[in-house]
Short mmCIF file of C-alpha atoms and ligand atoms in Angstrom, two decimals:
data_model
loop_
_atom_site.label_atom_id
_atom_site.label_comp_id
_atom_site.label_asym_id
_atom_site.label_seq_id
_atom_site.Cartn_x
_atom_site.Cartn_y
_atom_site.Cartn_z
CA MET A 1 -52.18 55.90 47.09
CA ALA A 2 -54.71 53.84 49.08
CA GLU A 3 -58.28 53.81 47.74
CA PRO A 4 -60.64 55.92 49.90
CA ARG A 5 -62.84 53.75 52.09
CA LEU A 6 -66.44 53.20 51.06
CA ARG A 7 -69.07 54.94 53.20
CA VAL A 8 -72.30 53.43 54.46
CA TRP A 9 -75.27 54.85 56.35
CA LEU A 10 -76.75 52.86 59.22
CA ALA A 11 -80.21 54.39 59.54
CA ARG A 12 -80.99 53.08 63.05
CA PRO A 13 -79.06 52.01 66.13
CA LEU A 14 -79.31 48.22 65.65
CA PHE A 15 -77.39 45.60 67.70
CA GLU A 16 -74.10 47.47 67.93
CA ASP A 17 -71.97 44.34 68.32
CA VAL A 18 -73.42 43.00 65.05
CA THR A 19 -73.26 46.22 63.05
CA ALA A 20 -69.66 46.76 64.30
CA ARG A 21 -68.68 44.27 61.57
CA LEU A 22 -69.33 47.02 59.04
CA ASP A 23 -66.42 49.04 60.47
CA ALA A 24 -63.87 46.55 59.19
CA HIS A 25 -64.82 47.49 55.62
CA PHE A 26 -66.45 50.92 55.63
CA ASP A 27 -66.65 54.35 57.18
CA VAL A 28 -70.01 54.04 58.93
CA MET A 29 -72.38 56.98 59.43
CA ARG A 30 -74.28 56.03 62.58
CA THR A 31 -77.20 57.56 64.37
CA SER A 32 -78.27 57.21 67.98
CA VAL A 33 -81.89 58.15 67.32
CA GLU A 34 -84.74 55.73 66.68
CA ASP A 35 -86.68 58.30 64.69
CA ARG A 36 -88.66 58.61 61.48
CA TYR A 37 -86.73 60.50 58.81
CA PRO A 38 -88.57 62.96 56.61
CA PRO A 39 -87.88 62.20 52.90
CA ALA A 40 -85.44 65.12 52.62
CA ALA A 41 -83.36 63.75 55.51
CA VAL A 42 -83.22 60.30 53.86
CA ALA A 43 -82.04 61.96 50.63
CA GLU A 44 -79.45 63.98 52.55
CA HIS A 45 -78.00 60.83 54.15
CA LEU A 46 -77.96 58.86 50.90
CA ARG A 47 -76.19 61.66 49.00
CA GLU A 48 -72.89 60.91 50.71
CA VAL A 49 -72.76 57.11 50.79
CA ASP A 50 -72.04 53.97 48.76
CA GLY A 51 -74.47 51.82 50.70
CA ALA A 52 -77.17 51.94 53.38
CA LEU A 53 -78.70 49.61 55.92
CA VAL A 54 -82.33 50.58 56.52
CA THR A 55 -85.59 49.32 58.01
CA LEU A 56 -89.15 49.44 56.70
CA SER A 57 -89.56 52.93 58.22
CA GLU A 58 -87.22 54.42 55.62
CA GLN A 59 -89.10 55.06 52.38
CA ILE A 60 -86.68 55.25 49.46
CA GLY A 61 -87.64 56.09 45.88
CA ALA A 62 -86.47 58.11 42.88
CA GLU A 63 -86.52 61.41 44.79
CA GLU A 64 -84.50 60.15 47.72
CA ILE A 65 -81.77 58.79 45.44
CA ALA A 66 -81.76 61.63 42.88
CA ALA A 67 -78.55 63.13 44.31
CA ALA A 68 -77.05 59.83 45.54
CA ALA A 69 -74.45 59.47 42.79
CA ARG A 70 -72.31 56.96 44.73
CA LEU A 71 -75.10 54.74 46.03
CA ARG A 72 -74.73 51.08 44.97
CA ALA A 73 -76.50 49.00 47.60
CA ILE A 74 -79.37 49.11 50.08
CA ALA A 75 -79.72 46.35 52.65
CA ASN A 76 -83.27 46.26 54.01
CA VAL A 77 -83.67 44.76 57.49
CA ALA A 78 -86.96 43.06 56.57
CA VAL A 79 -88.18 40.39 54.24
CA GLY A 80 -90.78 42.79 52.79
CA TYR A 81 -89.40 45.68 50.74
CA ASP A 82 -92.44 47.75 49.85
CA ASN A 83 -90.68 50.69 51.54
CA LEU A 84 -88.29 50.69 48.57
CA ASP A 85 -89.22 51.68 45.02
CA LEU A 86 -87.61 48.69 43.34
CA PRO A 87 -87.97 49.83 39.70
CA ALA A 88 -86.42 53.22 40.55
CA LEU A 89 -83.55 51.66 42.49
CA THR A 90 -82.92 49.02 39.83
CA ALA A 91 -82.91 51.66 37.09
CA ALA A 92 -80.30 53.56 39.10
CA GLY A 93 -78.19 50.39 39.47
CA VAL A 94 -78.73 50.15 43.23
CA LEU A 95 -78.68 46.56 44.45
CA VAL A 96 -81.39 45.83 47.05
CA THR A 97 -81.18 42.97 49.54
CA ASN A 98 -83.66 41.69 52.14
CA THR A 99 -83.73 39.25 55.09
CA PRO A 100 -85.76 36.14 54.20
CA ASP A 101 -85.72 32.80 56.09
CA VAL A 102 -84.28 34.04 59.39
CA LEU A 103 -87.65 35.41 60.52
CA THR A 104 -89.94 32.70 59.15
CA GLU A 105 -90.51 30.62 62.29
CA THR A 106 -90.80 33.56 64.71
CA THR A 107 -93.31 35.22 62.41
CA ALA A 108 -95.28 32.00 61.97
CA ASP A 109 -95.38 31.55 65.78
CA PHE A 110 -96.76 35.05 66.10
CA GLY A 111 -99.33 34.37 63.40
CA PHE A 112 -100.72 31.61 65.55
CA ALA A 113 -100.59 33.75 68.69
CA LEU A 114 -102.57 36.48 66.93
CA LEU A 115 -105.02 33.98 65.46
CA MET A 116 -105.69 32.42 68.86
CA ALA A 117 -105.99 35.78 70.61
CA THR A 118 -108.44 36.90 67.93
CA ALA A 119 -110.56 33.76 67.69
CA ARG A 120 -110.73 33.23 71.48
CA ARG A 121 -111.14 36.93 72.30
CA ILE A 122 -108.16 36.99 74.68
CA THR A 123 -107.47 40.73 74.67
CA GLU A 124 -111.13 41.66 74.73
CA ALA A 125 -111.68 39.37 77.73
CA GLU A 126 -108.65 40.73 79.54
CA ARG A 127 -109.70 44.34 78.95
CA TRP A 128 -113.16 43.55 80.28
CA LEU A 129 -111.75 41.87 83.38
CA ARG A 130 -109.32 44.72 84.12
CA GLU A 131 -112.16 47.21 83.75
CA GLY A 132 -113.79 45.49 86.73
CA HIS A 133 -116.85 44.04 84.98
CA TRP A 134 -116.39 40.48 86.31
CA ASP A 135 -118.83 40.07 89.17
CA ARG A 136 -120.03 36.50 88.51
CA TRP A 137 -119.02 33.56 86.35
CA SER A 138 -121.30 33.04 83.43
CA PHE A 139 -121.74 30.06 81.12
CA ASP A 140 -121.95 32.00 77.87
CA ARG A 141 -119.41 34.73 78.50
CA MET A 142 -116.86 35.57 75.76
CA LEU A 143 -117.63 32.59 73.58
CA GLY A 144 -115.07 32.38 70.79
CA ALA A 145 -114.28 30.37 67.68
CA ASP A 146 -112.50 27.02 67.87
CA LEU A 147 -109.26 26.43 66.06
CA HIS A 148 -109.29 22.64 66.34
CA GLY A 149 -111.38 21.04 63.63
CA SER A 150 -111.73 24.34 61.78
CA THR A 151 -110.57 25.33 58.30
CA LEU A 152 -107.60 27.64 58.08
CA GLY A 153 -107.12 29.69 54.93
CA ILE A 154 -103.74 31.07 53.96
CA LEU A 155 -103.46 33.78 51.34
CA GLY A 156 -99.81 33.83 50.19
CA MET A 157 -98.07 30.48 50.61
CA GLY A 158 -94.45 31.62 50.77
CA ARG A 159 -92.08 30.70 53.57
CA ILE A 160 -94.15 32.27 56.35
CA GLY A 161 -97.43 30.93 54.98
CA GLN A 162 -95.90 27.46 54.90
CA GLY A 163 -94.65 27.87 58.49
CA ILE A 164 -98.18 28.69 59.58
CA ALA A 165 -99.61 25.80 57.59
CA ARG A 166 -97.18 23.35 59.24
CA ARG A 167 -98.30 24.51 62.68
CA ALA A 168 -101.96 23.93 61.78
CA ALA A 169 -101.49 20.15 61.94
CA GLY A 170 -100.98 20.42 65.69
CA PHE A 171 -104.44 21.93 66.00
CA GLY A 172 -106.11 19.41 63.72
CA MET A 173 -107.03 22.13 61.23
CA ARG A 174 -107.81 21.63 57.56
CA VAL A 175 -105.66 23.97 55.48
CA LEU A 176 -106.69 25.67 52.23
CA TYR A 177 -104.43 28.13 50.47
CA HIS A 178 -104.29 30.45 47.53
CA ASN A 179 -101.06 31.61 45.96
CA ARG A 180 -99.76 32.93 42.64
CA LYS A 181 -98.64 29.37 41.92
CA ARG A 182 -99.66 26.01 43.26
CA LEU A 183 -96.93 24.38 45.41
CA PRO A 184 -95.44 20.96 44.61
CA VAL A 185 -97.49 18.14 46.16
CA GLU A 186 -94.63 17.17 48.53
CA THR A 187 -94.57 20.72 49.91
CA GLU A 188 -98.35 20.72 50.28
CA ASN A 189 -98.09 17.44 52.19
CA ASP A 190 -95.47 18.94 54.53
CA CYS A 191 -97.84 21.86 55.07
CA SER A 192 -100.54 19.81 56.84
CA ARG A 193 -101.74 18.50 53.46
CA ALA A 194 -102.74 22.01 52.40
CA ARG A 195 -105.12 22.16 49.44
CA TYR A 196 -104.80 24.77 46.68
CA VAL A 197 -108.05 26.60 45.92
CA GLY A 198 -109.13 29.68 43.97
CA PHE A 199 -109.30 33.06 45.72
CA ASN A 200 -113.11 33.10 45.99
CA GLU A 201 -113.27 29.54 47.28
CA LEU A 202 -110.68 30.41 49.91
CA LEU A 203 -112.71 33.37 51.09
CA SER A 204 -115.99 31.49 51.29
CA GLN A 205 -114.76 28.20 52.78
CA VAL A 206 -112.50 29.17 55.65
CA ASP A 207 -113.16 29.79 59.33
CA HIS A 208 -109.91 31.70 59.79
CA LEU A 209 -108.05 33.59 57.08
CA MET A 210 -104.38 34.47 57.45
CA LEU A 211 -102.85 37.12 55.14
CA VAL A 212 -99.15 36.54 54.50
CA LEU A 213 -98.68 37.71 50.93
CA PRO A 214 -96.27 40.41 49.72
CA TYR A 215 -97.66 43.92 49.27
CA THR A 216 -97.51 45.08 45.65
CA ALA A 217 -99.64 47.18 43.31
CA GLN A 218 -101.50 43.93 42.47
CA THR A 219 -102.23 43.03 46.10
CA HIS A 220 -103.31 46.53 47.16
CA HIS A 221 -106.72 46.16 48.89
CA VAL A 222 -107.26 42.59 47.68
CA ILE A 223 -109.29 42.23 50.83
CA ASP A 224 -111.92 44.84 50.04
CA ALA A 225 -115.64 45.07 50.77
CA ALA A 226 -116.46 42.56 48.01
CA ALA A 227 -113.90 40.03 49.31
CA LEU A 228 -115.09 40.47 52.89
CA ALA A 229 -118.68 39.89 51.79
CA LYS A 230 -117.68 36.43 50.53
CA MET A 231 -116.36 35.37 53.97
CA LYS A 232 -118.45 33.61 56.62
CA PRO A 233 -119.85 36.08 59.17
CA THR A 234 -118.36 33.82 61.86
CA ALA A 235 -114.85 33.99 60.34
CA THR A 236 -111.75 35.66 61.71
CA LEU A 237 -109.15 37.51 59.64
CA VAL A 238 -105.47 37.93 60.58
CA ASN A 239 -103.13 40.31 58.75
CA LEU A 240 -99.41 39.71 59.27
CA ALA A 241 -98.32 41.06 55.90
CA ARG A 242 -98.85 44.77 55.17
CA GLY A 243 -101.72 47.07 56.00
CA GLY A 244 -102.33 48.07 52.39
CA ILE A 245 -103.55 44.58 51.53
CA VAL A 246 -106.78 45.29 53.40
CA ASP A 247 -109.29 48.05 52.78
CA GLU A 248 -109.41 49.04 56.44
CA PRO A 249 -112.61 51.12 56.41
CA ALA A 250 -114.39 48.19 54.70
CA LEU A 251 -112.96 45.82 57.33
CA ALA A 252 -114.03 48.08 60.21
CA ASP A 253 -117.53 48.28 58.71
CA ALA A 254 -117.80 44.48 58.37
CA LEU A 255 -116.62 44.00 61.96
CA ALA A 256 -118.95 46.66 63.34
CA HIS A 257 -122.00 45.20 61.61
CA GLY A 258 -121.49 41.49 62.33
CA ARG A 259 -120.46 40.52 58.80
CA LEU A 260 -117.11 39.25 60.16
CA ALA A 261 -116.54 37.96 63.70
CA ALA A 262 -113.11 39.35 64.52
CA ALA A 263 -109.77 40.51 63.14
CA GLY A 264 -106.18 40.39 64.37
CA LEU A 265 -103.95 43.05 62.85
CA ASP A 266 -100.21 43.45 63.21
CA VAL A 267 -99.85 45.85 60.28
CA TYR A 268 -101.73 48.95 59.14
CA GLU A 269 -102.04 51.17 56.13
CA GLY A 270 -100.24 54.33 57.22
CA GLU A 271 -98.71 52.80 60.36
CA PRO A 272 -97.80 53.81 63.01
CA ALA A 273 -101.16 55.57 62.74
CA VAL A 274 -104.11 53.26 63.38
CA ARG A 275 -107.56 54.24 62.14
CA PRO A 276 -109.96 55.40 64.89
CA GLU A 277 -112.65 53.08 63.41
CA LEU A 278 -110.43 50.10 64.24
CA LEU A 279 -109.40 51.40 67.66
CA ALA A 280 -113.06 51.79 68.58
CA LEU A 281 -113.98 48.16 67.91
CA ARG A 282 -114.01 45.52 70.64
CA ASN A 283 -113.57 42.57 68.25
CA VAL A 284 -110.12 43.52 66.93
CA VAL A 285 -106.74 42.56 68.36
CA LEU A 286 -104.19 45.23 67.48
CA THR A 287 -100.42 44.78 67.77
CA PRO A 288 -97.67 47.21 66.67
CA HIS A 289 -95.96 45.30 63.80
CA ILE A 290 -94.13 42.86 66.08
CA ALA A 291 -94.48 39.52 64.28
CA SER A 292 -90.70 39.04 63.92
CA ALA A 293 -89.88 40.62 67.28
CA SER A 294 -87.84 38.11 69.26
CA PRO A 295 -84.29 39.08 70.25
CA ALA A 296 -82.72 36.14 68.40
CA THR A 297 -84.65 36.78 65.21
CA ARG A 298 -84.18 40.53 65.16
CA ARG A 299 -80.46 39.90 65.72
CA ALA A 300 -80.35 37.37 62.89
CA MET A 301 -82.11 39.85 60.58
CA VAL A 302 -79.52 42.53 61.31
CA ALA A 303 -76.65 40.04 60.89
CA LEU A 304 -78.01 38.96 57.49
CA ALA A 305 -78.47 42.58 56.39
CA VAL A 306 -74.90 43.39 57.47
CA ASP A 307 -73.54 40.40 55.51
CA ASN A 308 -75.67 41.40 52.52
CA LEU A 309 -74.32 44.95 52.56
CA ILE A 310 -70.70 43.89 52.90
CA ALA A 311 -71.04 41.43 50.01
CA ALA A 312 -73.15 43.79 47.86
CA LEU A 313 -70.41 46.43 48.07
CA GLY A 314 -67.81 43.90 46.94
CA CYS A 315 -66.16 43.19 50.31
CA GLY A 316 -65.77 40.21 52.64
CA PRO A 317 -65.73 36.49 51.82
CA ASP A 318 -68.86 36.69 49.60
CA ALA A 319 -67.79 39.82 47.72
CA GLY A 320 -70.25 40.50 44.90
CA ARG A 321 -72.52 37.61 45.96
CA PRO A 322 -74.94 38.76 48.69
CA SER A 323 -77.08 35.83 49.81
CA ALA A 324 -80.43 37.63 49.56
CA PRO A 325 -80.51 39.95 46.55
CA VAL A 326 -83.93 41.25 45.55
CA ASN A 327 -83.05 42.76 42.14
CA ALA A 328 -80.58 39.97 41.37
CA GLU A 329 -80.60 40.96 37.69
CA LEU A 330 -78.09 43.69 38.64
CA LEU A 331 -75.57 41.02 39.67
CA LYS A 332 -75.59 39.52 36.19
CA ARG A 333 -74.57 42.78 34.49
C1 8YV B 1 -89.98 43.55 60.51
C2 8YV B 1 -91.42 42.72 58.53
O1 8YV B 1 -90.42 43.80 61.77
O2 8YV B 1 -89.61 41.56 57.63
C3 8YV B 1 -90.64 42.18 57.41
O3 8YV B 1 -91.04 42.40 56.25
O4 8YV B 1 -92.46 43.27 58.34
C4 8YV B 1 -90.94 42.56 59.93
O5 8YV B 1 -90.30 41.36 60.08
C5 8YV B 1 -89.75 44.84 59.91
O6 8YV B 1 -89.86 44.84 58.55
C6 8YV B 1 -88.42 45.44 60.35
O7 8YV B 1 -87.94 46.41 59.45
#
């Protein structure tokens, strides 16, 4: 008798022509809604399947997989995976994959866009103009911070941090970075001759600080009131990583009282909700978690997640060898 086909859950309607590749191997549970699932609904979907393809909106931990006896793989359509409780999934033998590399350049481009918009007050100026305030040209209107000749700080020098550092050479910026580990000198040289410094030196020396580090228990609120107090009052801060890295009330307070010039935020603690304190400030550029949002990149992310899921469930040309495993220790068992 033929083996029953494996079942997978596709949590969102994502590039149908790309996700159609799953049908060759699996029975696919699809959805047409772009909605947030309550935890019980996530658990209900996972109960019936061998694998799932999810985005950062799906939070999956011990409770959601408690009744998922068949579940063996989760392919996250994101490089970050803080939506997944990795220890719980690993303990349950569920292989997790992510989508590194394919989004690096698009995200680094956006980092620069957000930095420039923040430093040069682009959205604030546009809002002001649209509100009809512009009645005469003025020499000192909307003065902003230069990028050229300034010092860029990068906290988290992984692939995206390095992409941002490489771009800095075009603006004649000096690059300082802090990371868990210092990079090899050749990599530093490729990254606009970036210089490794301690966390406190990074905070106090830079004119612009870019956050591109993974969100973990150790990086929760690393940018808190004490860290912000070490920064120059003229500095700008850009967060491309995860909202939980920044203590948002402390940030809003620093911005409101002139202890920090401006911030550009693409991510928020508790998104899609954005704190009223941030919404009320003029010197913040707010975008809705779109750093990787170009059609080609989003498509490449879905294609990689599809390949990961097929391979993780032991099918296709790379059966058993997904290219981007997160808890790779499970593959060795
Ligand atoms: C995605 C991201 O937009 O990859 C990540 O970690 O934050 C973004 O690129 C998002 O995660 C899509 O699920």
